[in-house]
C-alpha cells in the first residue's frame, strides 16, 4: 500500500522552511560582513584591528590603503580608561 500524497505535503513545507531560513541566515551574514566570508576564531589582535578598521573606514571589514589617516583620526584614541584595584 502506498503513502497518500497528502502525508508528504507537511514534509515539503518543513524542508522549504529550513531552506528559507538557511538562505536568510546566509544573506544576513553576507550583508553584515560586506560581502566577505564571516570571521571565526577571532583573538584580541583581530578584535583590535577590527576596531581600528571601524574607526578608519566606518566598517568592521573595510580596509584603507591611504598612507595618511583621515582628518580627526588622531582624536579617536582606542585606549580605554581602566580602573586600578590597588
PDB file of N, CA and C in Angstrom:
ATOM      1  N   UNK A   1       0.847  -1.178   0.000  1.00  0.00           N
ATOM      2  CA  UNK A   1       0.000   0.000   0.000  1.00  0.00           C
ATOM      3  C   UNK A   1       0.895   1.244   0.000  1.00  0.00           C
ATOM      4  N   UNK A   2       0.622   2.188  -0.847  1.00  0.00           N
ATOM      5  CA  UNK A   2       1.419   3.400  -0.971  1.00  0.00           C
ATOM      6  C   UNK A   2       1.045   4.446   0.066  1.00  0.00           C
ATOM      7  N   UNK A   3       1.883   5.443   0.165  1.00  0.00           N
ATOM      8  CA  UNK A   3       1.645   6.558   1.082  1.00  0.00           C
ATOM      9  C   UNK A   3       0.850   7.617   0.327  1.00  0.00           C
ATOM     10  N   UNK A   4      -0.242   8.074   0.873  1.00  0.00           N
ATOM     11  CA  UNK A   4      -1.005   9.126   0.199  1.00  0.00           C
ATOM     12  C   UNK A   4      -0.175  10.416   0.112  1.00  0.00           C
ATOM     13  N   UNK A   5      -0.343  11.116  -1.002  1.00  0.00           N
ATOM     14  CA  UNK A   5       0.469  12.318  -1.201  1.00  0.00           C
ATOM     15  C   UNK A   5       0.172  13.403  -0.172  1.00  0.00           C
ATOM     16  N   UNK A   6      -0.982  13.348   0.461  1.00  0.00           N
ATOM     17  CA  UNK A   6      -1.306  14.349   1.487  1.00  0.00           C
ATOM     18  C   UNK A   6      -0.354  14.261   2.667  1.00  0.00           C
ATOM     19  N   UNK A   7       0.209  13.077   2.903  1.00  0.00           N
ATOM     20  CA  UNK A   7       1.156  12.918   4.010  1.00  0.00           C
ATOM     21  C   UNK A   7       2.505  13.548   3.685  1.00  0.00           C
ATOM     22  N   UNK A   8       2.807  13.728   2.393  1.00  0.00           N
ATOM     23  CA  UNK A   8       4.097  14.299   2.006  1.00  0.00           C
ATOM     24  C   UNK A   8       4.090  15.827   2.002  1.00  0.00           C
ATOM     25  N   UNK A   9       2.928  16.432   1.971  1.00  0.00           N
ATOM     26  CA  UNK A   9       2.845  17.902   1.956  1.00  0.00           C
ATOM     27  C   UNK A   9       3.495  18.545   3.183  1.00  0.00           C
ATOM     28  N   UNK A  10       3.252  18.083   4.410  1.00  0.00           N
ATOM     29  CA  UNK A  10       3.925  18.705   5.558  1.00  0.00           C
ATOM     30  C   UNK A  10       5.447  18.582   5.489  1.00  0.00           C
ATOM     31  N   UNK A  11       5.951  17.461   4.965  1.00  0.00           N
ATOM     32  CA  UNK A  11       7.398  17.313   4.834  1.00  0.00           C
ATOM     33  C   UNK A  11       7.951  18.317   3.831  1.00  0.00           C
ATOM     34  N   UNK A  12       7.233  18.541   2.766  1.00  0.00           N
ATOM     35  CA  UNK A  12       7.659  19.540   1.794  1.00  0.00           C
ATOM     36  C   UNK A  12       7.690  20.935   2.386  1.00  0.00           C
ATOM     37  N   UNK A  13       6.701  21.231   3.206  1.00  0.00           N
ATOM     38  CA  UNK A  13       6.652  22.547   3.863  1.00  0.00           C
ATOM     39  C   UNK A  13       7.820  22.701   4.826  1.00  0.00           C
ATOM     40  N   UNK A  14       8.111  21.669   5.599  1.00  0.00           N
ATOM     41  CA  UNK A  14       9.216  21.735   6.565  1.00  0.00           C
ATOM     42  C   UNK A  14      10.546  21.906   5.837  1.00  0.00           C
ATOM     43  N   UNK A  15      10.780  21.136   4.775  1.00  0.00           N
ATOM     44  CA  UNK A  15      12.031  21.255   4.019  1.00  0.00           C
ATOM     45  C   UNK A  15      12.150  22.650   3.405  1.00  0.00           C
ATOM     46  N   UNK A  16      11.071  23.183   2.886  1.00  0.00           N
ATOM     47  CA  UNK A  16      11.087  24.528   2.309  1.00  0.00           C
ATOM     48  C   UNK A  16      11.408  25.580   3.362  1.00  0.00           C
ATOM     49  N   UNK A  17      10.833  25.452   4.539  1.00  0.00           N
ATOM     50  CA  UNK A  17      11.086  26.432   5.597  1.00  0.00           C
ATOM     51  C   UNK A  17      12.543  26.378   6.074  1.00  0.00           C
ATOM     52  N   UNK A  18      13.119  25.157   6.171  1.00  0.00           N
ATOM     53  CA  UNK A  18      14.542  25.063   6.512  1.00  0.00           C
ATOM     54  C   UNK A  18      15.388  25.743   5.438  1.00  0.00           C
ATOM     55  N   UNK A  19      15.019  25.566   4.196  1.00  0.00           N
ATOM     56  CA  UNK A  19      15.750  26.216   3.110  1.00  0.00           C
ATOM     57  C   UNK A  19      15.646  27.730   3.165  1.00  0.00           C
ATOM     58  N   UNK A  20      14.450  28.235   3.440  1.00  0.00           N
ATOM     59  CA  UNK A  20      14.241  29.686   3.523  1.00  0.00           C
ATOM     60  C   UNK A  20      15.052  30.280   4.681  1.00  0.00           C
ATOM     61  N   UNK A  21      15.030  29.629   5.840  1.00  0.00           N
ATOM     62  CA  UNK A  21      15.789  30.168   6.978  1.00  0.00           C
ATOM     63  C   UNK A  21      17.287  30.072   6.739  1.00  0.00           C
ATOM     64  N   UNK A  22      17.739  29.014   6.078  1.00  0.00           N
ATOM     65  CA  UNK A  22      19.165  28.887   5.770  1.00  0.00           C
ATOM     66  C   UNK A  22      19.637  29.977   4.827  1.00  0.00           C
ATOM     67  N   UNK A  23      18.868  30.238   3.792  1.00  0.00           N
ATOM     68  CA  UNK A  23      19.227  31.300   2.849  1.00  0.00           C
ATOM     69  C   UNK A  23      19.148  32.664   3.541  1.00  0.00           C
ATOM     70  N   UNK A  24      18.164  32.855   4.414  1.00  0.00           N
ATOM     71  CA  UNK A  24      18.061  34.115   5.153  1.00  0.00           C
ATOM     72  C   UNK A  24      19.250  34.352   6.064  1.00  0.00           C
ATOM     73  N   UNK A  25      19.698  33.309   6.771  1.00  0.00           N
ATOM     74  CA  UNK A  25      20.872  33.437   7.643  1.00  0.00           C
ATOM     75  C   UNK A  25      22.119  33.744   6.824  1.00  0.00           C
ATOM     76  N   UNK A  26      22.270  33.058   5.676  1.00  0.00           N
ATOM     77  CA  UNK A  26      23.410  33.327   4.812  1.00  0.00           C
ATOM     78  C   UNK A  26      23.380  34.782   4.341  1.00  0.00           C
ATOM     79  N   UNK A  27      22.213  35.276   3.967  1.00  0.00           N
ATOM     80  CA  UNK A  27      22.093  36.647   3.484  1.00  0.00           C
ATOM     81  C   UNK A  27      22.440  37.674   4.550  1.00  0.00           C
ATOM     82  N   UNK A  28      21.990  37.437   5.770  1.00  0.00           N
ATOM     83  CA  UNK A  28      22.299  38.365   6.865  1.00  0.00           C
ATOM     84  C   UNK A  28      23.803  38.383   7.144  1.00  0.00           C
ATOM     85  N   UNK A  29      24.430  37.215   7.175  1.00  0.00           N
ATOM     86  CA  UNK A  29      25.884  37.161   7.390  1.00  0.00           C
ATOM     87  C   UNK A  29      26.629  37.843   6.254  1.00  0.00           C
ATOM     88  N   UNK A  30      26.162  37.628   5.024  1.00  0.00           N
ATOM     89  CA  UNK A  30      26.798  38.226   3.852  1.00  0.00           C
ATOM     90  C   UNK A  30      26.738  39.751   3.919  1.00  0.00           C
ATOM     91  N   UNK A  31      25.580  40.284   4.259  1.00  0.00           N
ATOM     92  CA  UNK A  31      25.434  41.734   4.342  1.00  0.00           C
ATOM     93  C   UNK A  31      26.193  42.317   5.531  1.00  0.00           C
ATOM     94  N   UNK A  32      26.233  41.598   6.658  1.00  0.00           N
ATOM     95  CA  UNK A  32      26.923  42.096   7.844  1.00  0.00           C
ATOM     96  C   UNK A  32      28.433  42.120   7.657  1.00  0.00           C
ATOM     97  N   UNK A  33      28.966  41.290   6.778  1.00  0.00           N
ATOM     98  CA  UNK A  33      30.408  41.208   6.559  1.00  0.00           C
ATOM     99  C   UNK A  33      30.846  41.867   5.257  1.00  0.00           C
ATOM    100  N   UNK A  34      30.028  42.752   4.720  1.00  0.00           N
ATOM    101  CA  UNK A  34      30.351  43.497   3.498  1.00  0.00           C
ATOM    102  C   UNK A  34      30.691  42.579   2.333  1.00  0.00           C
ATOM    103  N   UNK A  35      29.999  41.464   2.214  1.00  0.00           N
ATOM    104  CA  UNK A  35      30.197  40.561   1.089  1.00  0.00           C
ATOM    105  C   UNK A  35      31.393  39.645   1.212  1.00  0.00           C
ATOM    106  N   UNK A  36      31.999  39.588   2.386  1.00  0.00           N
ATOM    107  CA  UNK A  36      33.157  38.718   2.595  1.00  0.00           C
ATOM    108  C   UNK A  36      32.759  37.553   3.487  1.00  0.00           C
ATOM    109  N   UNK A  37      33.604  36.532   3.540  1.00  0.00           N
ATOM    110  CA  UNK A  37      33.323  35.394   4.401  1.00  0.00           C
ATOM    111  C   UNK A  37      33.340  35.831   5.860  1.00  0.00           C
ATOM    112  N   UNK A  38      32.528  35.176   6.681  1.00  0.00           N
ATOM    113  CA  UNK A  38      32.462  35.522   8.097  1.00  0.00           C
ATOM    114  C   UNK A  38      33.765  35.138   8.790  1.00  0.00           C
ATOM    115  N   UNK A  39      34.184  35.962   9.731  1.00  0.00           N
ATOM    116  CA  UNK A  39      35.393  35.665  10.503  1.00  0.00           C
ATOM    117  C   UNK A  39      35.058  34.695  11.615  1.00  0.00           C
ATOM    118  N   UNK A  40      36.003  33.861  11.955  1.00  0.00           N
ATOM    119  CA  UNK A  40      35.818  32.914  13.053  1.00  0.00           C
ATOM    120  C   UNK A  40      37.132  32.801  13.803  1.00  0.00           C
ATOM    121  N   UNK A  41      37.045  32.383  15.059  1.00  0.00           N
ATOM    122  CA  UNK A  41      38.213  32.204  15.925  1.00  0.00           C
ATOM    123  C   UNK A  41      39.010  33.503  16.044  1.00  0.00           C
ATOM    124  N   UNK A  42      38.313  34.595  16.365  1.00  0.00           N
ATOM    125  CA  UNK A  42      38.977  35.886  16.499  1.00  0.00           C
ATOM    126  C   UNK A  42      39.650  35.991  17.853  1.00  0.00           C
ATOM    127  N   UNK A  43      40.876  36.457  17.866  1.00  0.00           N
ATOM    128  CA  UNK A  43      41.569  36.695  19.120  1.00  0.00           C
ATOM    129  C   UNK A  43      41.619  38.205  19.386  1.00  0.00           C
ATOM    130  N   UNK A  44      42.352  38.600  20.404  1.00  0.00           N
ATOM    131  CA  UNK A  44      42.397  40.006  20.790  1.00  0.00           C
ATOM    132  C   UNK A  44      42.961  40.867  19.663  1.00  0.00           C
ATOM    133  N   UNK A  45      43.990  40.382  18.961  1.00  0.00           N
ATOM    134  CA  UNK A  45      44.599  41.149  17.878  1.00  0.00           C
ATOM    135  C   UNK A  45      43.572  41.424  16.776  1.00  0.00           C
ATOM    136  N   UNK A  46      42.805  40.413  16.418  1.00  0.00           N
ATOM    137  CA  UNK A  46      41.793  40.587  15.381  1.00  0.00           C
ATOM    138  C   UNK A  46      40.738  41.604  15.803  1.00  0.00           C
ATOM    139  N   UNK A  47      40.319  41.548  17.060  1.00  0.00           N
ATOM    140  CA  UNK A  47      39.307  42.495  17.530  1.00  0.00           C
ATOM    141  C   UNK A  47      39.848  43.922  17.543  1.00  0.00           C
ATOM    142  N   UNK A  48      41.116  44.091  17.914  1.00  0.00           N
ATOM    143  CA  UNK A  48      41.727  45.429  17.913  1.00  0.00           C
ATOM    144  C   UNK A  48      41.830  45.950  16.481  1.00  0.00           C
ATOM    145  N   UNK A  49      42.216  45.087  15.553  1.00  0.00           N
ATOM    146  CA  UNK A  49      42.320  45.507  14.152  1.00  0.00           C
ATOM    147  C   UNK A  49      40.940  45.824  13.563  1.00  0.00           C
ATOM    148  N   UNK A  50      39.921  45.090  13.974  1.00  0.00           N
ATOM    149  CA  UNK A  50      38.570  45.382  13.512  1.00  0.00           C
ATOM    150  C   UNK A  50      38.104  46.733  14.051  1.00  0.00           C
ATOM    151  N   UNK A  51      38.459  47.035  15.289  1.00  0.00           N
ATOM    152  CA  UNK A  51      38.116  48.335  15.873  1.00  0.00           C
ATOM    153  C   UNK A  51      38.816  49.462  15.124  1.00  0.00           C
ATOM    154  N   UNK A  52      40.081  49.237  14.782  1.00  0.00           N
ATOM    155  CA  UNK A  52      40.839  50.240  14.030  1.00  0.00           C
ATOM    156  C   UNK A  52      40.227  50.446  12.650  1.00  0.00           C
ATOM    157  N   UNK A  53      39.862  49.348  11.975  1.00  0.00           N
ATOM    158  CA  UNK A  53      39.237  49.459  10.656  1.00  0.00           C
ATOM    159  C   UNK A  53      37.915  50.210  10.738  1.00  0.00           C
ATOM    160  N   UNK A  54      37.174  49.972  11.814  1.00  0.00           N
ATOM    161  CA  UNK A  54      35.910  50.679  12.002  1.00  0.00           C
ATOM    162  C   UNK A  54      36.151  52.171  12.149  1.00  0.00           C
ATOM    163  N   UNK A  55      37.181  52.542  12.893  1.00  0.00           N
ATOM    164  CA  UNK A  55      37.472  53.961  13.067  1.00  0.00           C
ATOM    165  C   UNK A  55      38.010  54.594  11.783  1.00  0.00           C
ATOM    166  N   UNK A  56      38.751  53.824  10.976  1.00  0.00           N
ATOM    167  CA  UNK A  56      39.324  54.366   9.736  1.00  0.00           C
ATOM    168  C   UNK A  56      38.300  54.453   8.610  1.00  0.00           C
ATOM    169  N   UNK A  57      37.527  53.395   8.423  1.00  0.00           N
ATOM    170  CA  UNK A  57      36.672  53.325   7.240  1.00  0.00           C
ATOM    171  C   UNK A  57      35.186  53.362   7.554  1.00  0.00           C
ATOM    172  N   UNK A  58      34.792  53.155   8.807  1.00  0.00           N
ATOM    173  CA  UNK A  58      33.380  53.120   9.146  1.00  0.00           C
ATOM    174  C   UNK A  58      32.768  51.743   8.991  1.00  0.00           C
ATOM    175  N   UNK A  59      33.582  50.734   8.699  1.00  0.00           N
ATOM    176  CA  UNK A  59      33.105  49.370   8.523  1.00  0.00           C
ATOM    177  C   UNK A  59      34.068  48.417   9.226  1.00  0.00           C
ATOM    178  N   UNK A  60      33.522  47.380   9.872  1.00  0.00           N
ATOM    179  CA  UNK A  60      34.394  46.412  10.556  1.00  0.00           C
ATOM    180  C   UNK A  60      35.256  45.634   9.572  1.00  0.00           C
ATOM    181  N   UNK A  61      34.785  45.450   8.360  1.00  0.00           N
ATOM    182  CA  UNK A  61      35.519  44.658   7.376  1.00  0.00           C
ATOM    183  C   UNK A  61      36.252  45.513   6.358  1.00  0.00           C
ATOM    184  N   UNK A  62      36.043  46.829   6.394  1.00  0.00           N
ATOM    185  CA  UNK A  62      36.681  47.702   5.415  1.00  0.00           C
ATOM    186  C   UNK A  62      38.137  47.954   5.756  1.00  0.00           C
ATOM    187  N   UNK A  63      38.961  48.092   4.736  1.00  0.00           N
ATOM    188  CA  UNK A  63      40.370  48.411   4.931  1.00  0.00           C
ATOM    189  C   UNK A  63      40.735  49.568   4.034  1.00  0.00           C
ATOM    190  N   UNK A  64      41.726  50.320   4.444  1.00  0.00           N
ATOM    191  CA  UNK A  64      42.113  51.518   3.707  1.00  0.00           C
ATOM    192  C   UNK A  64      43.559  51.392   3.248  1.00  0.00           C
ATOM    193  N   UNK A  65      43.847  51.878   2.049  1.00  0.00           N
ATOM    194  CA  UNK A  65      45.219  51.864   1.532  1.00  0.00           C
ATOM    195  C   UNK A  65      45.832  53.255   1.566  1.00  0.00           C
ATOM    196  N   UNK A  66      45.129  54.203   2.185  1.00  0.00           N
ATOM    197  CA  UNK A  66      45.672  55.565   2.277  1.00  0.00           C
ATOM    198  C   UNK A  66      46.909  55.573   3.157  1.00  0.00           C
ATOM    199  N   UNK A  67      47.899  56.362   2.742  1.00  0.00           N
ATOM    200  CA  UNK A  67      49.142  56.454   3.504  1.00  0.00           C
ATOM    201  C   UNK A  67      48.917  57.241   4.786  1.00  0.00           C
ATOM    202  N   UNK A  68      48.087  58.252   4.730  1.00  0.00           N
ATOM    203  CA  UNK A  68      47.825  59.083   5.899  1.00  0.00           C
ATOM    204  C   UNK A  68      46.421  58.824   6.420  1.00  0.00           C
ATOM    205  N   UNK A  69      46.278  58.918   7.722  1.00  0.00           N
ATOM    206  CA  UNK A  69      44.968  58.719   8.341  1.00  0.00           C
ATOM    207  C   UNK A  69      44.061  59.898   8.017  1.00  0.00           C
ATOM    208  N   UNK A  70      42.761  59.681   8.001  1.00  0.00           N
ATOM    209  CA  UNK A  70      41.849  60.790   7.714  1.00  0.00           C
ATOM    210  C   UNK A  70      41.872  61.838   8.824  1.00  0.00           C
ATOM    211  N   UNK A  71      41.414  63.018   8.484  1.00  0.00           N
ATOM    212  CA  UNK A  71      41.389  64.119   9.446  1.00  0.00           C
ATOM    213  C   UNK A  71      40.488  63.757  10.625  1.00  0.00           C
ATOM    214  N   UNK A  72      40.945  64.014  11.819  1.00  0.00           N
ATOM    215  CA  UNK A  72      40.187  63.691  13.013  1.00  0.00           C
ATOM    216  C   UNK A  72      40.529  62.332  13.596  1.00  0.00           C
ATOM    217  N   UNK A  73      41.314  61.535  12.897  1.00  0.00           N
ATOM    218  CA  UNK A  73      41.666  60.203  13.401  1.00  0.00           C
ATOM    219  C   UNK A  73      42.571  60.290  14.621  1.00  0.00           C
ATOM    220  N   UNK A  74      43.364  61.348  14.702  1.00  0.00           N
ATOM    221  CA  UNK A  74      44.270  61.475  15.852  1.00  0.00           C
ATOM    222  C   UNK A  74      43.501  61.696  17.149  1.00  0.00           C
ATOM    223  N   UNK A  75      42.232  62.111  17.051  1.00  0.00           N
ATOM    224  CA  UNK A  75      41.432  62.337  18.252  1.00  0.00           C
ATOM    225  C   UNK A  75      40.627  61.113  18.659  1.00  0.00           C
ATOM    226  N   UNK A  76      40.545  60.110  17.792  1.00  0.00           N
ATOM    227  CA  UNK A  76      39.777  58.911  18.142  1.00  0.00           C
ATOM    228  C   UNK A  76      40.729  57.860  18.709  1.00  0.00           C
ATOM    229  N   UNK A  77      41.084  58.059  19.938  1.00  0.00           N
ATOM    230  CA  UNK A  77      42.049  57.197  20.609  1.00  0.00           C
ATOM    231  C   UNK A  77      41.390  55.878  21.012  1.00  0.00           C
ATOM    232  N   UNK A  78      42.012  54.740  20.671  1.00  0.00           N
ATOM    233  CA  UNK A  78      41.398  53.458  21.019  1.00  0.00           C
ATOM    234  C   UNK A  78      41.623  53.040  22.462  1.00  0.00           C
ATOM    235  N   UNK A  79      42.490  53.715  23.174  1.00  0.00           N
ATOM    236  CA  UNK A  79      42.804  53.300  24.540  1.00  0.00           C
ATOM    237  C   UNK A  79      41.614  53.538  25.445  1.00  0.00           C
ATOM    238  N   UNK A  80      41.331  52.567  26.268  1.00  0.00           N
ATOM    239  CA  UNK A  80      40.213  52.653  27.209  1.00  0.00           C
ATOM    240  C   UNK A  80      40.751  53.042  28.594  1.00  0.00           C
ATOM    241  N   UNK A  81      39.943  53.746  29.334  1.00  0.00           N
ATOM    242  CA  UNK A  81      40.307  54.088  30.700  1.00  0.00           C
ATOM    243  C   UNK A  81      40.003  52.882  31.575  1.00  0.00           C
ATOM    244  N   UNK A  82      40.977  52.495  32.367  1.00  0.00           N
ATOM    245  CA  UNK A  82      40.769  51.314  33.218  1.00  0.00           C
ATOM    246  C   UNK A  82      40.995  51.683  34.677  1.00  0.00           C
ATOM    247  N   UNK A  83      40.254  51.044  35.535  1.00  0.00           N
ATOM    248  CA  UNK A  83      40.405  51.292  36.967  1.00  0.00           C
ATOM    249  C   UNK A  83      41.501  50.416  37.538  1.00  0.00           C
ATOM    250  N   UNK A  84      42.254  50.977  38.418  1.00  0.00           N
ATOM    251  CA  UNK A  84      43.271  50.197  39.118  1.00  0.00           C
ATOM    252  C   UNK A  84      42.673  49.759  40.452  1.00  0.00           C
ATOM    253  N   UNK A  85      42.893  48.514  40.803  1.00  0.00           N
ATOM    254  CA  UNK A  85      42.297  47.970  42.009  1.00  0.00           C
ATOM    255  C   UNK A  85      43.174  48.153  43.245  1.00  0.00           C
ATOM    256  N   UNK A  86      44.385  48.630  43.091  1.00  0.00           N
ATOM    257  CA  UNK A  86      45.259  48.786  44.267  1.00  0.00           C
ATOM    258  C   UNK A  86      45.316  50.199  44.743  1.00  0.00           C
TER     259      UNK A  86
END
